[in-house]
Each structure stands twice: as C-alpha cells, then as structure tokens.
mmCIF file of C-alpha atoms in Angstrom:
data_model
loop_
_atom_site.group_PDB
_atom_site.id
_atom_site.type_symbol
_atom_site.label_atom_id
_atom_site.label_comp_id
_atom_site.label_asym_id
_atom_site.label_seq_id
_atom_site.Cartn_x
_atom_site.Cartn_y
_atom_site.Cartn_z
ATOM 1 C CA MET V 226 7.796 27.026 25.221
ATOM 2 C CA SER V 227 5.551 24.482 26.925
ATOM 3 C CA ALA V 228 5.661 23.796 30.666
ATOM 4 C CA ALA V 229 8.018 20.991 31.602
ATOM 5 C CA GLY V 230 6.331 17.645 32.023
ATOM 6 C CA ILE V 231 6.669 14.300 30.282
ATOM 7 C CA VAL V 232 7.088 14.215 26.521
ATOM 8 C CA ILE V 233 6.841 11.037 24.426
ATOM 9 C CA VAL V 234 8.402 11.021 20.961
ATOM 10 C CA GLY V 235 6.702 8.443 18.757
ATOM 11 C CA ALA V 236 2.964 7.757 18.599
ATOM 12 C CA GLY V 237 3.117 4.050 17.806
ATOM 13 C CA LEU V 238 2.290 1.217 20.173
ATOM 14 C CA ALA V 239 5.036 1.927 22.720
ATOM 15 C CA GLY V 240 4.386 5.663 22.844
ATOM 16 C CA ALA V 241 0.608 5.376 23.050
ATOM 17 C CA MET V 242 0.747 2.634 25.685
ATOM 18 C CA ALA V 243 3.159 4.704 27.764
ATOM 19 C CA ALA V 244 0.876 7.744 27.628
ATOM 20 C CA ALA V 245 -2.139 5.682 28.679
ATOM 21 C CA GLU V 246 -0.201 3.974 31.486
ATOM 22 C CA LEU V 247 1.097 7.264 32.874
ATOM 23 C CA ARG V 248 -2.456 8.462 33.432
ATOM 24 C CA GLN V 249 -3.525 5.024 34.687
ATOM 25 C CA GLN V 250 -0.770 5.145 37.320
ATOM 26 C CA GLY V 251 -1.839 8.581 38.524
ATOM 27 C CA TYR V 252 0.535 10.953 36.755
ATOM 28 C CA ALA V 253 -1.375 14.269 36.517
ATOM 29 C CA GLY V 254 1.273 16.588 35.059
ATOM 30 C CA PRO V 255 1.678 17.873 31.500
ATOM 31 C CA LEU V 256 1.863 14.999 29.016
ATOM 32 C CA THR V 257 2.532 15.367 25.293
ATOM 33 C CA LEU V 258 2.633 12.660 22.630
ATOM 34 C CA VAL V 259 4.505 13.579 19.429
ATOM 35 C CA GLY V 260 4.050 11.555 16.230
ATOM 36 C CA ALA V 261 5.479 12.093 12.761
ATOM 37 C CA GLU V 262 2.516 10.343 11.115
ATOM 38 C CA PRO V 263 -0.793 12.243 10.880
ATOM 39 C CA HIS V 264 -2.834 9.272 12.117
ATOM 40 C CA LEU V 265 -4.017 8.617 15.638
ATOM 41 C CA PRO V 266 -1.973 5.790 17.220
ATOM 42 C CA TYR V 267 -2.727 2.511 15.461
ATOM 43 C CA ASP V 268 -1.807 -1.156 15.670
ATOM 44 C CA ARG V 269 0.662 -2.495 13.086
ATOM 45 C CA PRO V 270 -0.012 -6.284 13.066
ATOM 46 C CA PRO V 271 -3.235 -5.907 10.998
ATOM 47 C CA LEU V 272 -1.392 -4.086 8.197
ATOM 48 C CA SER V 273 -0.227 -7.295 6.503
ATOM 49 C CA LYS V 274 -3.481 -9.147 7.168
ATOM 50 C CA ASP V 275 -6.848 -7.494 7.883
ATOM 51 C CA VAL V 276 -6.080 -4.261 6.036
ATOM 52 C CA LEU V 277 -5.336 -6.243 2.872
ATOM 53 C CA LEU V 278 -8.075 -8.857 3.249
ATOM 54 C CA GLN V 279 -11.218 -7.239 4.636
ATOM 55 C CA ALA V 280 -13.713 -5.819 2.160
ATOM 56 C CA ASP V 281 -14.154 -2.667 4.232
ATOM 57 C CA MET V 282 -11.111 -0.825 5.507
ATOM 58 C CA PRO V 283 -10.772 -1.919 9.159
ATOM 59 C CA SER V 284 -9.913 0.488 11.938
ATOM 60 C CA CYS V 285 -6.485 -0.201 13.399
ATOM 61 C CA ARG V 286 -6.671 2.444 16.123
ATOM 62 C CA LEU V 287 -5.286 1.417 19.476
ATOM 63 C CA PHE V 288 -7.818 3.496 21.424
ATOM 64 C CA PRO V 289 -11.318 4.852 20.719
ATOM 65 C CA ASP V 290 -12.073 8.407 19.627
ATOM 66 C CA GLY V 291 -11.723 10.883 22.457
ATOM 67 C CA PHE V 292 -9.387 8.674 24.500
ATOM 68 C CA PHE V 293 -6.483 11.119 24.583
ATOM 69 C CA ALA V 294 -8.613 14.252 25.069
ATOM 70 C CA GLU V 295 -10.466 12.631 27.971
ATOM 71 C CA ARG V 296 -7.128 11.981 29.680
ATOM 72 C CA ASP V 297 -5.676 15.417 28.977
ATOM 73 C CA ILE V 298 -2.949 13.994 26.740
ATOM 74 C CA THR V 299 -1.768 16.601 24.240
ATOM 75 C CA LEU V 300 -1.246 15.223 20.732
ATOM 76 C CA ARG V 301 1.250 16.666 18.255
ATOM 77 C CA LEU V 302 0.595 14.523 15.171
ATOM 78 C CA GLY V 303 1.993 14.962 11.687
ATOM 79 C CA VAL V 304 5.038 16.706 13.092
ATOM 80 C CA ALA V 305 8.488 15.193 13.580
ATOM 81 C CA ALA V 306 11.009 15.818 16.335
ATOM 82 C CA ARG V 307 14.035 17.618 14.875
ATOM 83 C CA ALA V 308 16.461 18.142 17.761
ATOM 84 C CA LEU V 309 16.918 16.958 21.338
ATOM 85 C CA ASP V 310 18.900 18.753 24.043
ATOM 86 C CA ALA V 311 18.958 16.209 26.856
ATOM 87 C CA ASN V 312 20.737 18.366 29.435
ATOM 88 C CA ALA V 313 18.542 21.417 28.851
ATOM 89 C CA GLY V 314 15.404 19.296 28.721
ATOM 90 C CA GLN V 315 14.232 20.660 25.381
ATOM 91 C CA LEU V 316 12.791 18.994 22.298
ATOM 92 C CA THR V 317 12.476 20.950 19.056
ATOM 93 C CA LEU V 318 9.871 19.956 16.473
ATOM 94 C CA ASP V 319 10.176 20.487 12.742
ATOM 95 C CA ASN V 320 7.420 23.131 12.867
ATOM 96 C CA GLY V 321 9.677 25.257 15.086
ATOM 97 C CA GLU V 322 7.858 24.498 18.344
ATOM 98 C CA THR V 323 9.984 23.762 21.400
ATOM 99 C CA LEU V 324 8.750 21.448 24.149
ATOM 100 C CA ALA V 325 10.299 21.477 27.606
ATOM 101 C CA PHE V 326 10.428 18.205 29.485
ATOM 102 C CA ALA V 327 11.327 16.932 32.913
ATOM 103 C CA GLN V 328 11.413 13.378 31.540
ATOM 104 C CA LEU V 329 11.254 12.076 27.992
ATOM 105 C CA LEU V 330 10.467 8.738 26.355
ATOM 106 C CA LEU V 331 11.893 7.943 22.936
ATOM 107 C CA ALA V 332 9.589 5.559 21.090
ATOM 108 C CA THR V 333 10.817 6.454 17.620
ATOM 109 C CA GLY V 334 10.409 2.950 16.201
ATOM 110 C CA ALA V 335 12.094 1.689 13.073
ATOM 111 C CA ARG V 336 11.853 2.138 9.331
ATOM 112 C CA ALA V 337 11.935 -0.429 6.558
ATOM 113 C CA ARG V 338 15.464 -1.217 5.401
ATOM 114 C CA ARG V 339 15.737 0.134 1.878
ATOM 115 C CA LEU V 340 17.075 -1.650 -1.194
ATOM 116 C CA PRO V 341 18.006 0.959 -3.851
ATOM 117 C CA LEU V 342 18.165 -1.770 -6.515
ATOM 118 C CA LEU V 343 14.447 -2.429 -6.031
ATOM 119 C CA ASP V 344 13.373 1.144 -5.245
ATOM 120 C CA ALA V 345 14.645 2.129 -8.694
ATOM 121 C CA LEU V 346 11.748 0.135 -10.193
ATOM 122 C CA GLY V 347 9.333 2.897 -9.167
ATOM 123 C CA ALA V 348 7.064 3.509 -6.191
ATOM 124 C CA ASP V 349 3.945 2.570 -8.179
ATOM 125 C CA LEU V 350 5.081 -1.058 -8.574
ATOM 126 C CA CYS V 351 7.617 -1.468 -5.738
ATOM 127 C CA HIS V 352 6.316 -1.376 -2.152
ATOM 128 C CA THR V 353 7.437 -1.808 1.421
ATOM 129 C CA LEU V 354 5.044 -2.362 4.328
ATOM 130 C CA ARG V 355 5.723 -0.529 7.567
ATOM 131 C CA THR V 356 3.033 2.135 7.998
ATOM 132 C CA LEU V 357 -0.712 2.511 7.569
ATOM 133 C CA ASP V 358 -0.091 4.624 4.474
ATOM 134 C CA ASP V 359 2.063 1.804 3.044
ATOM 135 C CA ALA V 360 -0.745 -0.686 3.649
ATOM 136 C CA GLU V 361 -3.386 1.553 2.077
ATOM 137 C CA ARG V 362 -1.255 2.029 -1.047
ATOM 138 C CA LEU V 363 -0.742 -1.712 -1.362
ATOM 139 C CA ARG V 364 -4.418 -2.444 -0.695
ATOM 140 C CA ALA V 365 -5.382 -0.092 -3.540
ATOM 141 C CA VAL V 366 -3.365 -1.986 -6.176
ATOM 142 C CA LEU V 367 -3.560 -5.602 -4.952
ATOM 143 C CA CYS V 368 -6.154 -7.484 -6.967
ATOM 144 C CA PRO V 369 -6.858 -11.029 -8.220
ATOM 145 C CA GLY V 370 -4.744 -12.336 -11.058
ATOM 146 C CA LEU V 371 -1.625 -10.317 -10.305
ATOM 147 C CA ARG V 372 1.744 -12.016 -9.984
ATOM 148 C CA VAL V 373 3.350 -10.535 -6.863
ATOM 149 C CA LEU V 374 7.074 -10.847 -6.195
ATOM 150 C CA LEU V 375 7.859 -10.864 -2.460
ATOM 151 C CA VAL V 376 11.501 -10.331 -1.532
ATOM 152 C CA GLY V 377 12.082 -11.545 2.023
ATOM 153 C CA GLY V 378 10.694 -14.645 3.732
ATOM 154 C CA GLY V 379 10.446 -13.440 7.319
ATOM 155 C CA VAL V 380 7.213 -13.143 9.308
ATOM 156 C CA ILE V 381 5.902 -10.140 7.362
ATOM 157 C CA GLY V 382 6.912 -11.679 4.039
ATOM 158 C CA MET V 383 5.049 -14.898 4.747
ATOM 159 C CA GLU V 384 1.999 -13.081 6.114
ATOM 160 C CA LEU V 385 1.989 -11.129 2.862
ATOM 161 C CA ALA V 386 2.314 -14.352 0.848
ATOM 162 C CA ALA V 387 -0.789 -15.672 2.611
ATOM 163 C CA SER V 388 -2.723 -12.413 2.144
ATOM 164 C CA VAL V 389 -1.741 -12.155 -1.523
ATOM 165 C CA THR V 390 -2.875 -15.739 -2.107
ATOM 166 C CA GLU V 391 -6.175 -15.186 -0.286
ATOM 167 C CA ARG V 392 -6.777 -12.127 -2.476
ATOM 168 C CA GLY V 393 -6.550 -14.366 -5.535
ATOM 169 C CA ALA V 394 -3.112 -13.275 -6.683
ATOM 170 C CA GLN V 395 -0.009 -15.401 -7.271
ATOM 171 C CA ALA V 396 2.710 -15.058 -4.608
ATOM 172 C CA VAL V 397 6.369 -15.652 -5.444
ATOM 173 C CA VAL V 398 8.767 -15.472 -2.482
ATOM 174 C CA ILE V 399 12.519 -14.899 -2.829
ATOM 175 C CA GLU V 400 14.454 -15.522 0.397
ATOM 176 C CA CYS V 401 18.252 -15.462 0.687
ATOM 177 C CA GLY V 402 18.211 -17.865 3.641
ATOM 178 C CA ASP V 403 17.718 -21.602 3.376
ATOM 179 C CA SER V 404 14.264 -21.486 4.990
ATOM 180 C CA ILE V 405 11.402 -19.119 5.706
ATOM 181 C CA MET V 406 11.080 -17.337 9.082
ATOM 182 C CA ALA V 407 14.548 -18.566 10.037
ATOM 183 C CA ARG V 408 15.178 -15.844 12.641
ATOM 184 C CA CYS V 409 12.145 -16.593 14.772
ATOM 185 C CA ALA V 410 10.879 -20.128 14.202
ATOM 186 C CA PRO V 411 12.438 -23.560 14.894
ATOM 187 C CA PRO V 412 12.962 -26.064 12.071
ATOM 188 C CA PRO V 413 9.795 -28.153 12.721
ATOM 189 C CA LEU V 414 7.552 -25.134 12.301
ATOM 190 C CA ARG V 415 9.450 -23.794 9.297
ATOM 191 C CA ASP V 416 9.014 -27.120 7.521
ATOM 192 C CA TRP V 417 5.299 -27.266 8.287
ATOM 193 C CA LEU V 418 4.693 -23.667 7.201
ATOM 194 C CA THR V 419 6.699 -24.172 4.022
ATOM 195 C CA ALA V 420 4.408 -27.074 3.118
ATOM 196 C CA GLN V 421 1.304 -24.993 3.893
ATOM 197 C CA HIS V 422 2.389 -22.235 1.540
ATOM 198 C CA ARG V 423 3.399 -24.583 -1.247
ATOM 199 C CA GLN V 424 0.103 -26.460 -1.004
ATOM 200 C CA ARG V 425 -1.645 -23.159 -1.691
ATOM 201 C CA GLY V 426 0.448 -22.406 -4.759
ATOM 202 C CA VAL V 427 3.069 -20.067 -3.331
ATOM 203 C CA GLN V 428 6.346 -20.348 -5.215
ATOM 204 C CA LEU V 429 9.360 -20.320 -2.889
ATOM 205 C CA HIS V 430 12.887 -19.567 -4.077
ATOM 206 C CA LEU V 431 15.027 -20.276 -1.002
ATOM 207 C CA GLY V 432 18.753 -19.636 -0.687
ATOM 208 C CA ARG V 433 18.526 -17.102 -3.515
ATOM 209 C CA ALA V 434 19.384 -13.395 -3.728
ATOM 210 C CA VAL V 435 18.310 -10.752 -6.249
ATOM 211 C CA ARG V 436 21.194 -9.644 -8.458
ATOM 212 C CA GLU V 437 19.403 -7.546 -11.091
ATOM 213 C CA ALA V 438 16.029 -5.806 -11.328
ATOM 214 C CA ARG V 439 14.507 -4.133 -14.343
ATOM 215 C CA ARG V 440 11.199 -2.728 -15.486
ATOM 216 C CA ASP V 441 9.583 -2.868 -18.900
ATOM 217 C CA GLY V 442 6.397 -0.803 -18.749
ATOM 218 C CA GLN V 443 4.211 -2.494 -16.142
ATOM 219 C CA THR V 444 6.257 -5.703 -16.025
ATOM 220 C CA LEU V 445 9.016 -6.312 -13.483
ATOM 221 C CA THR V 446 11.818 -8.827 -13.956
ATOM 222 C CA LEU V 447 14.217 -10.017 -11.266
ATOM 223 C CA THR V 448 17.387 -11.960 -11.997
ATOM 224 C CA LEU V 449 18.511 -14.224 -9.156
ATOM 225 C CA ASP V 450 22.075 -15.118 -8.243
ATOM 226 C CA ASN V 451 21.722 -18.515 -9.967
ATOM 227 C CA GLY V 452 20.699 -16.865 -13.231
ATOM 228 C CA ASP V 453 16.968 -17.609 -12.959
ATOM 229 C CA THR V 454 14.602 -14.807 -13.978
ATOM 230 C CA LEU V 455 11.218 -14.101 -12.392
ATOM 231 C CA SER V 456 8.597 -11.771 -13.836
ATOM 232 C CA GLY V 457 5.771 -10.075 -11.984
ATOM 233 C CA ASP V 458 3.251 -7.248 -11.933
ATOM 234 C CA LEU V 459 3.992 -5.965 -8.447
ATOM 235 C CA LEU V 460 6.849 -6.225 -5.959
ATOM 236 C CA VAL V 461 6.864 -5.967 -2.171
ATOM 237 C CA TYR V 462 10.045 -6.338 -0.174
ATOM 238 C CA GLY V 463 10.697 -6.749 3.515
ATOM 239 C CA VAL V 464 14.315 -7.340 4.451
ATOM 240 C CA GLY V 465 14.377 -6.114 8.019
ATOM 241 C CA ALA V 466 14.034 -2.791 9.786
ATOM 242 C CA GLU V 467 16.475 -0.082 10.823
ATOM 243 C CA PRO V 468 15.920 1.445 14.276
ATOM 244 C CA ASP V 469 15.363 5.198 14.223
ATOM 245 C CA THR V 470 18.162 6.367 16.495
ATOM 246 C CA ALA V 471 18.834 9.793 14.941
ATOM 247 C CA LEU V 472 17.546 11.826 17.918
ATOM 248 C CA ALA V 473 19.314 9.581 20.407
ATOM 249 C CA GLU V 474 22.614 9.882 18.582
ATOM 250 C CA GLN V 475 22.275 13.642 18.230
ATOM 251 C CA ALA V 476 21.639 13.869 21.991
ATOM 252 C CA GLY V 477 24.728 11.770 22.771
ATOM 253 C CA LEU V 478 22.878 8.747 24.145
ATOM 254 C CA ARG V 479 24.472 5.326 23.999
ATOM 255 C CA VAL V 480 23.516 3.560 20.764
ATOM 256 C CA ALA V 481 24.604 0.061 19.719
ATOM 257 C CA GLY V 482 22.412 -1.161 16.887
ATOM 258 C CA GLY V 483 19.566 0.599 18.706
ATOM 259 C CA ILE V 484 19.064 2.924 21.674
ATOM 260 C CA VAL V 485 20.585 1.019 24.588
ATOM 261 C CA ILE V 486 18.237 0.629 27.564
ATOM 262 C CA ASP V 487 18.344 -1.312 30.813
ATOM 263 C CA ALA V 488 15.594 -3.444 32.375
ATOM 264 C CA ASP V 489 13.755 -0.248 33.417
ATOM 265 C CA SER V 490 13.976 1.170 29.876
ATOM 266 C CA ARG V 491 16.443 3.848 30.990
ATOM 267 C CA THR V 492 18.897 5.184 28.450
ATOM 268 C CA SER V 493 22.379 6.466 29.279
ATOM 269 C CA HIS V 494 20.830 9.805 30.313
ATOM 270 C CA PRO V 495 18.958 9.803 33.646
ATOM 271 C CA ARG V 496 15.921 11.751 32.455
ATOM 272 C CA ILE V 497 15.478 9.949 29.130
ATOM 273 C CA PHE V 498 13.860 6.545 28.598
ATOM 274 C CA ALA V 499 13.208 4.559 25.429
ATOM 275 C CA ALA V 500 10.926 1.734 24.310
ATOM 276 C CA GLY V 501 9.964 -0.222 21.219
ATOM 277 C CA ASP V 502 11.645 -1.102 17.939
ATOM 278 C CA ALA V 503 14.237 1.664 18.233
ATOM 279 C CA CYS V 504 15.823 -0.037 21.251
ATOM 280 C CA CYS V 505 18.395 -2.610 22.237
ATOM 281 C CA GLN V 506 17.751 -3.854 25.767
ATOM 282 C CA LEU V 507 20.575 -5.161 27.923
ATOM 283 C CA ASP V 508 20.118 -8.827 28.783
ATOM 284 C CA ALA V 509 21.171 -10.598 31.988
ATOM 285 C CA HIS V 510 24.761 -10.665 30.698
ATOM 286 C CA GLY V 511 24.848 -6.966 29.837
ATOM 287 C CA GLN V 512 24.608 -7.549 26.082
ATOM 288 C CA PRO V 513 22.235 -5.385 23.987
ATOM 289 C CA GLN V 514 19.451 -7.423 22.408
ATOM 290 C CA ARG V 515 16.730 -6.289 19.997
ATOM 291 C CA ARG V 516 13.242 -7.772 20.127
ATOM 292 C CA GLU V 517 10.984 -6.329 17.437
ATOM 293 C CA THR V 518 7.659 -7.603 18.761
ATOM 294 C CA TRP V 519 4.364 -6.093 19.874
ATOM 295 C CA GLU V 520 4.778 -7.559 23.347
ATOM 296 C CA SER V 521 8.310 -6.260 23.798
ATOM 297 C CA ALA V 522 7.305 -2.715 22.819
ATOM 298 C CA LYS V 523 4.409 -2.780 25.282
ATOM 299 C CA ASN V 524 6.496 -4.183 28.134
ATOM 300 C CA GLN V 525 9.332 -1.711 27.611
ATOM 301 C CA ALA V 526 6.811 1.139 27.639
ATOM 302 C CA LEU V 527 5.255 -0.089 30.895
ATOM 303 C CA ALA V 528 8.689 -0.521 32.490
ATOM 304 C CA ALA V 529 9.614 3.039 31.483
ATOM 305 C CA VAL V 530 6.443 4.470 33.020
ATOM 306 C CA HIS V 531 7.000 2.668 36.317
ATOM 307 C CA ALA V 532 10.609 3.879 36.456
ATOM 308 C CA MET V 533 9.585 7.455 35.634
ATOM 309 C CA LEU V 534 7.104 7.440 38.509
ATOM 310 C CA GLY V 535 9.388 5.640 40.968
ATOM 311 C CA LEU V 536 7.234 2.508 41.009
ATOM 312 C CA PRO V 537 8.547 -1.080 41.190
ATOM 313 C CA THR V 538 9.412 -2.686 37.856
ATOM 314 C CA PRO V 539 6.492 -4.841 36.674
ATOM 315 C CA ARG V 540 7.011 -8.584 36.283
ATOM 316 C CA PHE V 541 6.662 -9.771 32.719
ATOM 317 C CA ASP V 542 6.007 -13.232 31.340
ATOM 318 C CA PRO V 543 8.462 -14.816 28.848
ATOM 319 C CA PRO V 544 8.645 -13.180 25.390
ATOM 320 C CA TRP V 545 5.612 -13.771 23.187
ATOM 321 C CA PHE V 546 4.543 -12.970 19.627
ATOM 322 C CA TRP V 547 2.122 -14.299 17.029
ATOM 323 C CA THR V 548 1.380 -14.557 13.339
ATOM 324 C CA ASP V 549 -1.757 -15.387 11.345
ATOM 325 C CA GLN V 550 -1.450 -17.111 7.979
ATOM 326 C CA TYR V 551 -4.345 -18.661 6.003
ATOM 327 C CA GLY V 552 -6.600 -18.286 9.017
ATOM 328 C CA VAL V 553 -4.184 -20.283 11.180
ATOM 329 C CA ASN V 554 -3.119 -18.559 14.394
ATOM 330 C CA LEU V 555 0.405 -19.353 15.579
ATOM 331 C CA GLN V 556 1.661 -18.062 18.926
ATOM 332 C CA PHE V 557 5.271 -18.254 20.083
ATOM 333 C CA ALA V 558 6.630 -17.955 23.617
ATOM 334 C CA GLY V 559 10.104 -18.279 25.092
ATOM 335 C CA ASP V 560 13.401 -19.105 23.434
ATOM 336 C CA MET V 561 12.963 -20.437 19.904
ATOM 337 C CA ARG V 562 16.540 -21.774 19.985
ATOM 338 C CA ALA V 563 15.407 -24.744 22.100
ATOM 339 C CA PRO V 564 17.355 -27.811 20.909
ATOM 340 C CA ASP V 565 14.550 -30.385 21.375
ATOM 341 C CA TRP V 566 10.909 -30.175 20.306
ATOM 342 C CA LEU V 567 7.931 -32.383 21.194
ATOM 343 C CA LEU V 568 4.547 -32.240 19.474
ATOM 344 C CA ARG V 569 1.127 -32.523 21.125
ATOM 345 C CA GLY V 570 -1.883 -32.804 18.852
ATOM 346 C CA SER V 571 -2.230 -33.148 15.096
ATOM 347 C CA LEU V 572 -0.712 -31.043 12.356
ATOM 348 C CA ASP V 573 -3.233 -32.511 9.910
ATOM 349 C CA ASP V 574 -6.065 -30.454 11.386
ATOM 350 C CA ALA V 575 -3.764 -27.549 12.405
ATOM 351 C CA ARG V 576 -4.459 -27.891 16.122
ATOM 352 C CA ALA V 577 -1.286 -28.610 18.028
ATOM 353 C CA VAL V 578 1.294 -27.433 20.538
ATOM 354 C CA TRP V 579 5.053 -27.732 20.195
ATOM 355 C CA PHE V 580 7.114 -27.836 23.385
ATOM 356 C CA GLY V 581 10.709 -26.592 23.212
ATOM 357 C CA LEU V 582 13.017 -28.282 25.723
ATOM 358 C CA ASP V 583 16.564 -27.743 26.862
ATOM 359 C CA GLN V 584 17.947 -30.639 28.924
ATOM 360 C CA GLY V 585 14.403 -31.546 29.910
ATOM 361 C CA GLU V 586 13.329 -28.024 30.918
ATOM 362 C CA LEU V 587 10.556 -26.230 29.062
ATOM 363 C CA ILE V 588 12.007 -23.013 27.602
ATOM 364 C CA ALA V 589 9.690 -22.426 24.622
ATOM 365 C CA ALA V 590 6.321 -23.303 23.140
ATOM 366 C CA ILE V 591 4.374 -22.765 19.933
ATOM 367 C CA SER V 592 0.608 -23.106 19.736
ATOM 368 C CA ILE V 593 -1.266 -23.702 16.478
ATOM 369 C CA ASN V 594 -4.899 -22.591 16.799
ATOM 370 C CA GLN V 595 -4.595 -23.300 20.522
ATOM 371 C CA GLY V 596 -4.323 -19.747 21.812
ATOM 372 C CA ARG V 597 -6.217 -20.586 24.993
ATOM 373 C CA ASP V 598 -3.199 -22.625 26.109
ATOM 374 C CA MET V 599 -0.679 -19.801 25.764
ATOM 375 C CA ARG V 600 -1.151 -18.281 29.207
ATOM 376 C CA SER V 601 -0.462 -21.641 30.863
ATOM 377 C CA LEU V 602 2.467 -22.297 28.540
ATOM 378 C CA ARG V 603 4.088 -18.995 29.459
ATOM 379 C CA GLN V 604 3.701 -19.788 33.150
ATOM 380 C CA LEU V 605 5.319 -23.183 32.634
ATOM 381 C CA ILE V 606 8.183 -21.620 30.644
ATOM 382 C CA ALA V 607 8.740 -19.001 33.359
ATOM 383 C CA ARG V 608 9.514 -21.699 35.886
ATOM 384 C CA ARG V 609 11.309 -23.960 33.374
ATOM 385 C CA ALA V 610 8.925 -26.797 34.146
ATOM 386 C CA ARG V 611 9.930 -30.446 33.813
ATOM 387 C CA GLN V 612 7.587 -33.264 32.827
ATOM 388 C CA PRO V 613 8.076 -36.664 31.191
ATOM 389 C CA ALA V 614 7.779 -36.528 27.413
ATOM 390 C CA GLU V 615 4.572 -38.558 27.521
ATOM 391 C CA VAL V 616 2.946 -35.903 29.728
ATOM 392 C CA TRP V 617 3.829 -33.046 27.392
ATOM 393 C CA GLN V 618 2.493 -35.028 24.444
ATOM 394 C CA ASP V 619 -0.723 -36.287 26.080
ATOM 395 C CA PRO V 620 -3.664 -34.069 24.973
ATOM 396 C CA THR V 621 -5.759 -35.298 27.909
ATOM 397 C CA ARG V 622 -3.371 -33.647 30.392
ATOM 398 C CA SER V 623 -4.564 -30.116 31.090
ATOM 399 C CA LEU V 624 -1.841 -27.500 30.660
ATOM 400 C CA ARG V 625 -3.741 -25.273 33.074
ATOM 401 C CA GLU V 626 -3.477 -27.973 35.736
ATOM 402 C CA LEU V 627 0.228 -28.480 34.992
ATOM 403 C CA ALA V 628 0.820 -24.740 35.385
ATOM 404 C CA ARG V 629 -0.746 -24.548 38.859
#
C-alpha cells in the first residue's frame, strides 16, 4: 500500500488543475492522480471544434510533456477506481492496487446520457461526444457530403452542427425543446444563433422528439413524434450528461443529483473533497446546483486545494463559459435568466455585447467576438453595476473605465 498523502480520482480538468495547484501552493507530500482514460490530462472544449476541423490532429493536453514528473506527481492512468473506504482512508483500483490517503479529491466527471433507442443503431454510425477517443472516432468518419443527424440542440449539439457544416457535410438538428441552447442562453441570443445556423444550411427540427430509429445497411432513418421521417448517413446525439457518483455513493457521501459540496468543495466526509461535473454545489440558499462548465470545474478544484491546505477560500468572478460556432466567439458571464437585455454594437458584423439587467442592475453579459471586454464585464456584474441604458449601449463608453 502507498504512503498516505493526497489522492485525486479523475484526471480531467478539475483533477489536473488540483494537482498542479497543490504543488503551486507548496504541498510537498505524496500526490497521486488516478485517471480511467489512458491519455494524459486534456482539455475537452476543443473536442467538438478543433479536433474535428483542423487538418492535423491538434494536441488537447492541459500541460506540456514532463509537467507531472517534474512536480513529483504520480500518475495512474488507464486504471479506474473500484472502491472507496472513506473512514479507513483507502482507495482500491481495478488493477488490485490500494492507495492510502490522508485527503482525497473526487473529480470523477460525468458520462454522456445514453439513449438505448439510438445506441441500437450500431456504434459505427451512432456516436456520442464526451472523450478524446469519442472525438477521434467521429473525426475518422466525418467527411464532406455526409448527411449527419444531430439529436440534441444544446451547446455541444450546436457546436457540432457548425463543425459538421464547416467540414462540408449536411447537419440536421432534432431538439425536443422549442429553441436551441435553451438551458444556457437568453432568447435574444437563441434567435440570433438560430438564424446563423439556418443561413448556413443547417436544418432545425425544434419541439420534436425521436420516436423510432432504424437502420437499413448504411442508412439511418429517424421517425419524429409528428410522423416526419429523417434519413442520414451518421448520427451523433448529446442529450445531457450523468454525473459519475458511483464511488461517492459507495462511500456513503451525500449525493443529490451529484456529489454535494459546499463553497470549499468539501463533501459530507471531512477528509474528502470533490470538484467538476460530478458535483452539485450548495448555493447561498443551501440548494444543490450543478454547473457543467470549464470555469466551474477549475474554481471548485482551486477551492478544494485551498481548503485541504488550510488556506483562505479564493475569490472567484461571476460564472463564465464560452462557445465557438462558425468562427464566432461567444462568451457568457453571470445569470442568463436576466429579464431585460440591451444590445451594444451590431449583430450584422457579429461584434456586439448584450447586457442582462434585473431592475436596472447588471447581472449578466454576453460578448460576441468581443472577448477583450469580458474581464471588465465580469467585474461590473460582480458589483451589480447600474448605468443608464444609453451608457450601456454607447460603444464609445469604455467598459474598462466603467469597471474601475
């Protein structure tokens, strides 16, 4: 058995960031990073974009070669955690190895929600996109002229629609909701994005669900709930993710739609922390809330490290995430449920900022190809800034000056 130190289960963004931060903050004890995938820790956002679009396979690694060895971080890759005894401080891997820990971070992530109706079509023609291996399989078969059926119109679904179109294939999106990206984008942006996709030939079937799926050789046919049939050569579906809470549940930790953590990323056991897509974090009202974003995973990992080492909790800016579609960069900050939205700039040339207001206070913002403004926007959101509408909408007024 290994000497007790800190063990991190999950070698994705949250786990890798936590390992790096532990060494950055001066932790010198034994540190082990366990990952079920064989790959060195990599970034997931490029999987639906650069991996599918670039002629040469891009590197998605979070850190350069030698990073972990130079920091004396032990890697256990290609091996899954099988059992967790929280009270004894022991983690058992599926190769039979047992790791002792004084503290442990669960960064087990999430897996694609499965649809047996579609999986029955066969793995050669039916894909999900969650891992690097998923992206490489899709990259290998995606080529010009194909008709690609995309089930799910969330962020990943619409990024895929853009990538499919840019690869010269035909994208057909089936979304059960009344609009695309409904969970994370306000109506003005949804309408604008819908128009962008349609202008590029993407077929959108909104408010529709798949009722039947069949395969005839290399041709797939979906029957929708209104009786319409759609045929295609390839199918990719993304209908949400399921947090991987198996270890947490087996160890008796509190789970409520995810591993429940507080503001310091502590679980219900004092020596165990959690971060990333596997988690539900308690909000100011004590209600568990899931945020499946790059920024949230990073922040939860940093909070866990500071709590493990007895350091003050870092201060984080308002929630932030981004998407890239057709070469347009969109960045989101704050609460997308803002009831009022004001536009600065022009949508015609895709350079604009939307301001989300609640009773005159700035609680959200969306930038379109204006990423340089996002830092100032997050500062303004953090203090719920107030300005007259004409100030928000005046492009000559510097957001950096307003944020001072």
